[in-house]
mmCIF file of C-alpha atoms in Angstrom:
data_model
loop_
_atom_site.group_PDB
_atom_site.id
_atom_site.type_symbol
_atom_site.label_atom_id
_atom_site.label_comp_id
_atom_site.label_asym_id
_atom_site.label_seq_id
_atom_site.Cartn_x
_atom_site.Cartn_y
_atom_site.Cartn_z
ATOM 1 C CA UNK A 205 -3.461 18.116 6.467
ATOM 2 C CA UNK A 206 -3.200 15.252 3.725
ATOM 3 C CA UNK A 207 -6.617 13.975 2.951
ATOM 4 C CA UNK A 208 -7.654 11.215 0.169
ATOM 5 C CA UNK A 209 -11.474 10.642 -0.352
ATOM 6 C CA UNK A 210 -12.451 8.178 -2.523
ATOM 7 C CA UNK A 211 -16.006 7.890 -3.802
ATOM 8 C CA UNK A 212 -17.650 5.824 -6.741
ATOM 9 C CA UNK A 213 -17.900 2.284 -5.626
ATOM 10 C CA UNK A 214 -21.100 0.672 -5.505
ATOM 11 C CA UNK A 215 -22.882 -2.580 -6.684
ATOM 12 C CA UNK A 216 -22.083 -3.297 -10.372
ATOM 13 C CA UNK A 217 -23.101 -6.414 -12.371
ATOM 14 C CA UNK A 218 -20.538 -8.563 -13.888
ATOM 15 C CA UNK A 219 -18.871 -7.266 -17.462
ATOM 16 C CA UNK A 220 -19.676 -3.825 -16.567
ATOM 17 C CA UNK A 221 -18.170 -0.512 -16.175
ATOM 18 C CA UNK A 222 -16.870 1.355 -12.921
ATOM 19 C CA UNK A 223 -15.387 5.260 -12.515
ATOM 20 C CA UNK A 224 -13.658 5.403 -8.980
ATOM 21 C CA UNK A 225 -12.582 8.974 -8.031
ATOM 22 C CA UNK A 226 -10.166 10.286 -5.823
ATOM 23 C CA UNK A 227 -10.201 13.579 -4.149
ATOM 24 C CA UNK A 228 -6.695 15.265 -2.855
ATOM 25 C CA UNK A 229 -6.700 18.245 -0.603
ATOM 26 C CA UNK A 230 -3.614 19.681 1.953
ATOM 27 C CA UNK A 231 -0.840 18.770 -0.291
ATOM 28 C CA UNK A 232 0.792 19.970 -3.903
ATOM 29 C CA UNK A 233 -1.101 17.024 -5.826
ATOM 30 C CA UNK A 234 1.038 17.753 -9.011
ATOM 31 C CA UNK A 235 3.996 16.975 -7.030
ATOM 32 C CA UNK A 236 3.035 13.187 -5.786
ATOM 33 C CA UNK A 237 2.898 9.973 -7.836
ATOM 34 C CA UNK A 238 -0.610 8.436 -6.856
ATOM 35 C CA UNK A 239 -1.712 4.466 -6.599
ATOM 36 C CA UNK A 240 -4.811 2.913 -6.375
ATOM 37 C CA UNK A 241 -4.698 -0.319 -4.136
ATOM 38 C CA UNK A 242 -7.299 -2.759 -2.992
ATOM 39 C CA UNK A 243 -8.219 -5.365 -0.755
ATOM 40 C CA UNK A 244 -11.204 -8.192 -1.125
ATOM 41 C CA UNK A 245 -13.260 -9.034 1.823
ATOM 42 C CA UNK A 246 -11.344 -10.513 4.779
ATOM 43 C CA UNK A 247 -7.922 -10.605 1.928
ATOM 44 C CA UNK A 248 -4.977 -8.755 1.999
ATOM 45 C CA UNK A 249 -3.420 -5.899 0.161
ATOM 46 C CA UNK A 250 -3.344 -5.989 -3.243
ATOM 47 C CA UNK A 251 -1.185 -3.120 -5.376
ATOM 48 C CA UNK A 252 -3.303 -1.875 -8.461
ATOM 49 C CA UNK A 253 -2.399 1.037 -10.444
ATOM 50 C CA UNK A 254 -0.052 3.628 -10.199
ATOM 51 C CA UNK A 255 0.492 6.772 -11.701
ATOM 52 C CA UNK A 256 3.145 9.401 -11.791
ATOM 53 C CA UNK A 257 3.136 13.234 -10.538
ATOM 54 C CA UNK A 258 2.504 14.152 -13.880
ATOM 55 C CA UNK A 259 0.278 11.952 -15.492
ATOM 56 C CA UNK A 260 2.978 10.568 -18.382
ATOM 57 C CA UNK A 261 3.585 7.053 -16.790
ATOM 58 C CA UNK A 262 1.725 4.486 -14.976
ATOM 59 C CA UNK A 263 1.688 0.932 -14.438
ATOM 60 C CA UNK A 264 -0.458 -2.148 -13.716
ATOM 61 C CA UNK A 265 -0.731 -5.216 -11.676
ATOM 62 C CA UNK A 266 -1.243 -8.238 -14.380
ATOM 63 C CA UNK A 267 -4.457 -8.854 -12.420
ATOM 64 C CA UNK A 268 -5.953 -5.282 -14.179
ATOM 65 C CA UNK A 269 -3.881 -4.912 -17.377
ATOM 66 C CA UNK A 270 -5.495 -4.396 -20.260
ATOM 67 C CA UNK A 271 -8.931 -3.615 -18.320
ATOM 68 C CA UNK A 272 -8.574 -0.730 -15.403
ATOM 69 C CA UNK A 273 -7.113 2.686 -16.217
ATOM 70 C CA UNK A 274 -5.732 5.066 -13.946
ATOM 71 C CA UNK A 275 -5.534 8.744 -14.784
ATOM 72 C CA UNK A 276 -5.464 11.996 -12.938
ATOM 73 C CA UNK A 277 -6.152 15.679 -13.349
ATOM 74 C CA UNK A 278 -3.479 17.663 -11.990
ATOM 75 C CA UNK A 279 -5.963 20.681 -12.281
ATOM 76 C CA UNK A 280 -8.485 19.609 -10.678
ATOM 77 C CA UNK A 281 -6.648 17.722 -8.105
ATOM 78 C CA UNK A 282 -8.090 14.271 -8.428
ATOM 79 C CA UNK A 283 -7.419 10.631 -9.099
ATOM 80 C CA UNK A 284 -9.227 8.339 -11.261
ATOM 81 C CA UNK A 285 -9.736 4.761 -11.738
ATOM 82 C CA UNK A 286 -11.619 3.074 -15.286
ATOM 83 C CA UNK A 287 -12.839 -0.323 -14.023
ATOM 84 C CA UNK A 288 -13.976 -2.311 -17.341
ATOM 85 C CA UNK A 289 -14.748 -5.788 -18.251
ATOM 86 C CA UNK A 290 -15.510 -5.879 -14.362
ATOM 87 C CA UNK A 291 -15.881 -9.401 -12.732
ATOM 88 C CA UNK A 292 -16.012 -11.041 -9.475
ATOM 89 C CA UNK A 293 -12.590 -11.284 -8.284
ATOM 90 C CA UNK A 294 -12.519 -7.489 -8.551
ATOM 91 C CA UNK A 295 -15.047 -7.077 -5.432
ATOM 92 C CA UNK A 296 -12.969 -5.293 -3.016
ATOM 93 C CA UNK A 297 -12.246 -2.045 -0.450
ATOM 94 C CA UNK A 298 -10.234 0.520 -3.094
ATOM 95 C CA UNK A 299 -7.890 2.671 -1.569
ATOM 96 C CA UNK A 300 -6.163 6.286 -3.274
ATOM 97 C CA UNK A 301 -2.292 6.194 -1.736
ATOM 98 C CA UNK A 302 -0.238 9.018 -2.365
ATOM 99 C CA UNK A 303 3.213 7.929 -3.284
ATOM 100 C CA UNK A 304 5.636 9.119 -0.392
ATOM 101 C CA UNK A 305 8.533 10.945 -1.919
ATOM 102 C CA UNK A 306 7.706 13.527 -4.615
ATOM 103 C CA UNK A 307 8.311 12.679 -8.670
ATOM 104 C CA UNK A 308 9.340 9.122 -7.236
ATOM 105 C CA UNK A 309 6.703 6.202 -9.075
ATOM 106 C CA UNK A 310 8.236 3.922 -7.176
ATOM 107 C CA UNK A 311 7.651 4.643 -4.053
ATOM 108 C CA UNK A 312 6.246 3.787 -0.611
ATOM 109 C CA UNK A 313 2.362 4.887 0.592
ATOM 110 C CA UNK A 314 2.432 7.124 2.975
ATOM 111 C CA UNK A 315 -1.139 8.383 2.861
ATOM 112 C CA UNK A 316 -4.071 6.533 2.252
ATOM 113 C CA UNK A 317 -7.997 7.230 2.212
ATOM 114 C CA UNK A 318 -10.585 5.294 3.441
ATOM 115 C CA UNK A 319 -11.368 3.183 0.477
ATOM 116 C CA UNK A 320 -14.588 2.686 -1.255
ATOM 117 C CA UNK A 321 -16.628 -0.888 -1.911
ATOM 118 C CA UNK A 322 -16.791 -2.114 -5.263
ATOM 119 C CA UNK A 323 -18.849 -5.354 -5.314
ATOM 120 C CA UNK A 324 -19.522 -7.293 -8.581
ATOM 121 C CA UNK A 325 -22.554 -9.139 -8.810
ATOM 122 C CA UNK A 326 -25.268 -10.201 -10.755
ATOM 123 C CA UNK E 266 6.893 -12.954 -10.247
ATOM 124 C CA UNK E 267 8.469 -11.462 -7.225
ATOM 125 C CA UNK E 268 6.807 -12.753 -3.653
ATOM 126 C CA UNK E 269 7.234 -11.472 -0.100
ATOM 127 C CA UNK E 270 6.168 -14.127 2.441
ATOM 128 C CA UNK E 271 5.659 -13.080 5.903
ATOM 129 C CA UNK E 272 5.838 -15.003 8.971
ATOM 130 C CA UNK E 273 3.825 -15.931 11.181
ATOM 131 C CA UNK E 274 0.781 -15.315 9.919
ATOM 132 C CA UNK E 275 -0.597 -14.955 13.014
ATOM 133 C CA UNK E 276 0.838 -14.361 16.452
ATOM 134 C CA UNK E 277 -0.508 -13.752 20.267
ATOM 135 C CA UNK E 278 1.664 -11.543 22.646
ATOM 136 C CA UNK E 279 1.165 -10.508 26.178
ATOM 137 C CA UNK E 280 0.713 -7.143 26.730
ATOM 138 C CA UNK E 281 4.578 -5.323 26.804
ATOM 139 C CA UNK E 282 6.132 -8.423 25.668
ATOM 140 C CA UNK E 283 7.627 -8.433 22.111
ATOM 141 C CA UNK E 284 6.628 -9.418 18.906
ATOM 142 C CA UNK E 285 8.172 -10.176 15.746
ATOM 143 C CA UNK E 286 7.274 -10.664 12.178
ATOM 144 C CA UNK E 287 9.193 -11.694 9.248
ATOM 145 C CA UNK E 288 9.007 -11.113 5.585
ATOM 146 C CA UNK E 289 11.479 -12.821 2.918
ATOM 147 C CA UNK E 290 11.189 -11.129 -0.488
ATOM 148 C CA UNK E 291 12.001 -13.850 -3.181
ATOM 149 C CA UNK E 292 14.263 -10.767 -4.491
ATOM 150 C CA UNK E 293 16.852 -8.889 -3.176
ATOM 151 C CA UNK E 294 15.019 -5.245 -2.295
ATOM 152 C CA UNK E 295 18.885 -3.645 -2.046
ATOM 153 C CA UNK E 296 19.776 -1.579 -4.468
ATOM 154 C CA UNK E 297 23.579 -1.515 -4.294
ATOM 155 C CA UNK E 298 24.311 2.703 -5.829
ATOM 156 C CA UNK E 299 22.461 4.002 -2.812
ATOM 157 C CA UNK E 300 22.481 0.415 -0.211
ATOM 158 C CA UNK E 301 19.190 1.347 -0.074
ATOM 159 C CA UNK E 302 16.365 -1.523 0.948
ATOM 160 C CA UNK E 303 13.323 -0.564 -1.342
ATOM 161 C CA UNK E 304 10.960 -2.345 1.700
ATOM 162 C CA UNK E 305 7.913 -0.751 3.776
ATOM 163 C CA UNK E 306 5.824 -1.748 6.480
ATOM 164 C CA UNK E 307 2.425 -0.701 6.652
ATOM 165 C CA UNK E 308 -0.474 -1.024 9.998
ATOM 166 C CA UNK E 309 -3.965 -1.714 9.543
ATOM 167 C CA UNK E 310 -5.952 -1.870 12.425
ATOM 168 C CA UNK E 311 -9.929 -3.530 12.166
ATOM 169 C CA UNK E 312 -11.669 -1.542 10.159
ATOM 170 C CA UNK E 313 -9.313 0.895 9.367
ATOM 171 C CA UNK E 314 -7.258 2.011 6.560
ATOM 172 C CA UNK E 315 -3.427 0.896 6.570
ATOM 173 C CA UNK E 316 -1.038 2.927 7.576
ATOM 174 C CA UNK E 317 2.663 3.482 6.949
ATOM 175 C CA UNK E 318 4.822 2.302 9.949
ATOM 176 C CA UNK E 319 8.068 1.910 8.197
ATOM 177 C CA UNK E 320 10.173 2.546 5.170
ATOM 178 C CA UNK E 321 13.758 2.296 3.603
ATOM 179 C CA UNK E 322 13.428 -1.322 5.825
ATOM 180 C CA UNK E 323 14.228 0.735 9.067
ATOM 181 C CA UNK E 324 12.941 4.351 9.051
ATOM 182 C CA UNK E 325 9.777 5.257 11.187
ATOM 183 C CA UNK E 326 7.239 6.943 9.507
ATOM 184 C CA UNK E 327 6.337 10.602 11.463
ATOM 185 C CA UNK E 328 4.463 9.816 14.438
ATOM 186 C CA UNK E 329 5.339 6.168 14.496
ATOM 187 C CA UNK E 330 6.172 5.146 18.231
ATOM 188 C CA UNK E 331 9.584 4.000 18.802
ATOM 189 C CA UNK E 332 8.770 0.762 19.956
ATOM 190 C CA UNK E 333 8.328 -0.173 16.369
ATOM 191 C CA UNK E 334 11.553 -0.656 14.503
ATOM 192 C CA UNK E 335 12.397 -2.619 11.467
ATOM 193 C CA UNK E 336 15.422 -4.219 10.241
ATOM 194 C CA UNK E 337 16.986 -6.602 8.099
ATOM 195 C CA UNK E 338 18.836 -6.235 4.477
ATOM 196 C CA UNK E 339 18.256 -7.832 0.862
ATOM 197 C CA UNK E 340 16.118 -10.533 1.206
ATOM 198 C CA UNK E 341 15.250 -10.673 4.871
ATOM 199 C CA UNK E 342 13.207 -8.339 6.918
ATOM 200 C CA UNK E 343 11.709 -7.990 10.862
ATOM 201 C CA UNK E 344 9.427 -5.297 12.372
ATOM 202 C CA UNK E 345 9.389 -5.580 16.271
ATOM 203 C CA UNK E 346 7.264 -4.512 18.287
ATOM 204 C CA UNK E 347 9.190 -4.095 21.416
ATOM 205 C CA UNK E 348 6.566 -3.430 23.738
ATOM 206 C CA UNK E 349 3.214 -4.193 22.951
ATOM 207 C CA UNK E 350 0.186 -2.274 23.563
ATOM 208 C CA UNK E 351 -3.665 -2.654 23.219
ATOM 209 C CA UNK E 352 -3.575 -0.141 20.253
ATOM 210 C CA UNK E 353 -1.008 -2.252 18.335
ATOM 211 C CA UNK E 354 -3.585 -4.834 17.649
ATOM 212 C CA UNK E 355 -3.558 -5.000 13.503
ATOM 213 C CA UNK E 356 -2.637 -7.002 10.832
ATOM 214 C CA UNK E 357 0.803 -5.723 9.501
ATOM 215 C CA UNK E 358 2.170 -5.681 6.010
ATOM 216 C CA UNK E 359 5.506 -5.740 4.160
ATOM 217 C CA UNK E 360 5.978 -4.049 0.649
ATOM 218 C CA UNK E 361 8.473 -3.966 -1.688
ATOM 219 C CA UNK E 362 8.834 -0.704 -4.068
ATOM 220 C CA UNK E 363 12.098 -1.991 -6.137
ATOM 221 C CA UNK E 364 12.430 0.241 -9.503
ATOM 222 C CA UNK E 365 9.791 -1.787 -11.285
ATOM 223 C CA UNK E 366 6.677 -3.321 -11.130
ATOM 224 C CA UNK E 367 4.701 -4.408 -9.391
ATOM 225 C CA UNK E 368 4.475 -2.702 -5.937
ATOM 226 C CA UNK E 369 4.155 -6.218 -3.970
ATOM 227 C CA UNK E 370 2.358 -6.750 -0.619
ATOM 228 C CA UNK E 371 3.012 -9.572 1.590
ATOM 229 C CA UNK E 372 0.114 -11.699 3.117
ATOM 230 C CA UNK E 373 -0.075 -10.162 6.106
ATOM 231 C CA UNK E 374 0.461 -10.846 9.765
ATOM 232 C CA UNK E 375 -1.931 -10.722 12.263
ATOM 233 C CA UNK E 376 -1.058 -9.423 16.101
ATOM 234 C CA UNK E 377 -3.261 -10.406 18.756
ATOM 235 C CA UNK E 378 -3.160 -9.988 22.723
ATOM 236 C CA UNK E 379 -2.436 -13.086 24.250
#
């Protein structure tokens, strides 16, 4: 079965650096655009990052551009996230969503893991 | 910058009565080659990741009970709940996934048992 575990969040001080990782298992991860997503405390959804099935293309919310990076490695089956220039609105549950329709960037979520917390604070 | 407002955002239903929620995307989500609505629907119960309900506007996601259905066409959306259950207490989300950036969320709705 599909399965999306994120891991790297933790308590980070303000103007600092973050890795988030994503790791894919039960499905051909080459195949699948990915997304990173988030969602501050008691807020709702908030689209991040996405990237496509192989890596060439991605876009960014204009809350991130310019500061997060999202990247994968097709060979190793994971999804990344570079957090820089990290501040407090970025505090927030970050999801991995696999894109639901294959070679598709553009696409619905129709897998999701359980998020990790990123808090920003001094 | 391209908004989806949903309505209510917050509603109370008796148990196997129906509930409704609304999302208006401030662009049309129809693309017109394939009269296809670029619009999802996603679950996420308390402390829970989301969870797709819905997609193309009206098809259920595998798994997805049949008392949830969505409709609606280029601007204007509903999911209904047609019967609701104990387990259907979540806030739901619409999304739009329209060619280009960005991959917009609505606010949220909120279902409670009344």
């Amino acid at each position: 079965q599909v399965q999306l575990v994120e891991s790297g969040g933790g308590v980070v001080q303000p103007g600092r650096s973050l890795r988030l990782s994503c790791a894919a298992s039960g499905f051909t991860f080459s195949d699948y655009p990915m997304n990173w997503v988030r969602q501050a405390p008691g807020k709702g959804l908030e689209w991040v990052a996405v990237i496509s099935f192989d890596g060439n293309n991605d876009y960014y919310a204009d809350s991130v551009k310019g500061r997060f990076i999202i990247s994968r490695d097709n060979s190793k089956n994971a999804l990344y996230l570079q957090m820089n220039s990290l501040g407090a609105d970025d505090t927030a549950v970050y999801y991995c969503a696999r894109g639901g329709l294959m070679a598709t960037i553009m696409i619905h979520f129709d897998y999701w893991g359980q998020g990790t917390l990123v808090t920003v604070s001094s | 910058d391209i908004v989806l407002t949903q309505s209510p955002d917050s509603l109370a239903v008796s148990l196997g009565e129906r509930a409704t929620i609304n999302c208006k995307s401030s662009q049309s989500v129809l693309y017109s080659v394939n009269n296809a609505n670029y619009l999802a629907w996603y679950q996420q119960k308390p402390g829970q990741s989301p969870k797709l309900l819905i997609y193309w506007a009206s098809t259920r996601a595998s798994g997805v009970p049949d008392r949830f259905s969505g409709s609606g066409s280029g601007t204007d959306f509903t999911l209904t709940i047609s019967s609701l259950q104990a387990e259907d207490v979540a806030v739901y989300y619409c999304q739009r996934y329209y060619h280009t950036p960005p991959l917009t969320f609505g606010g949220g709705t909120k279902v409670e048992i009344k």
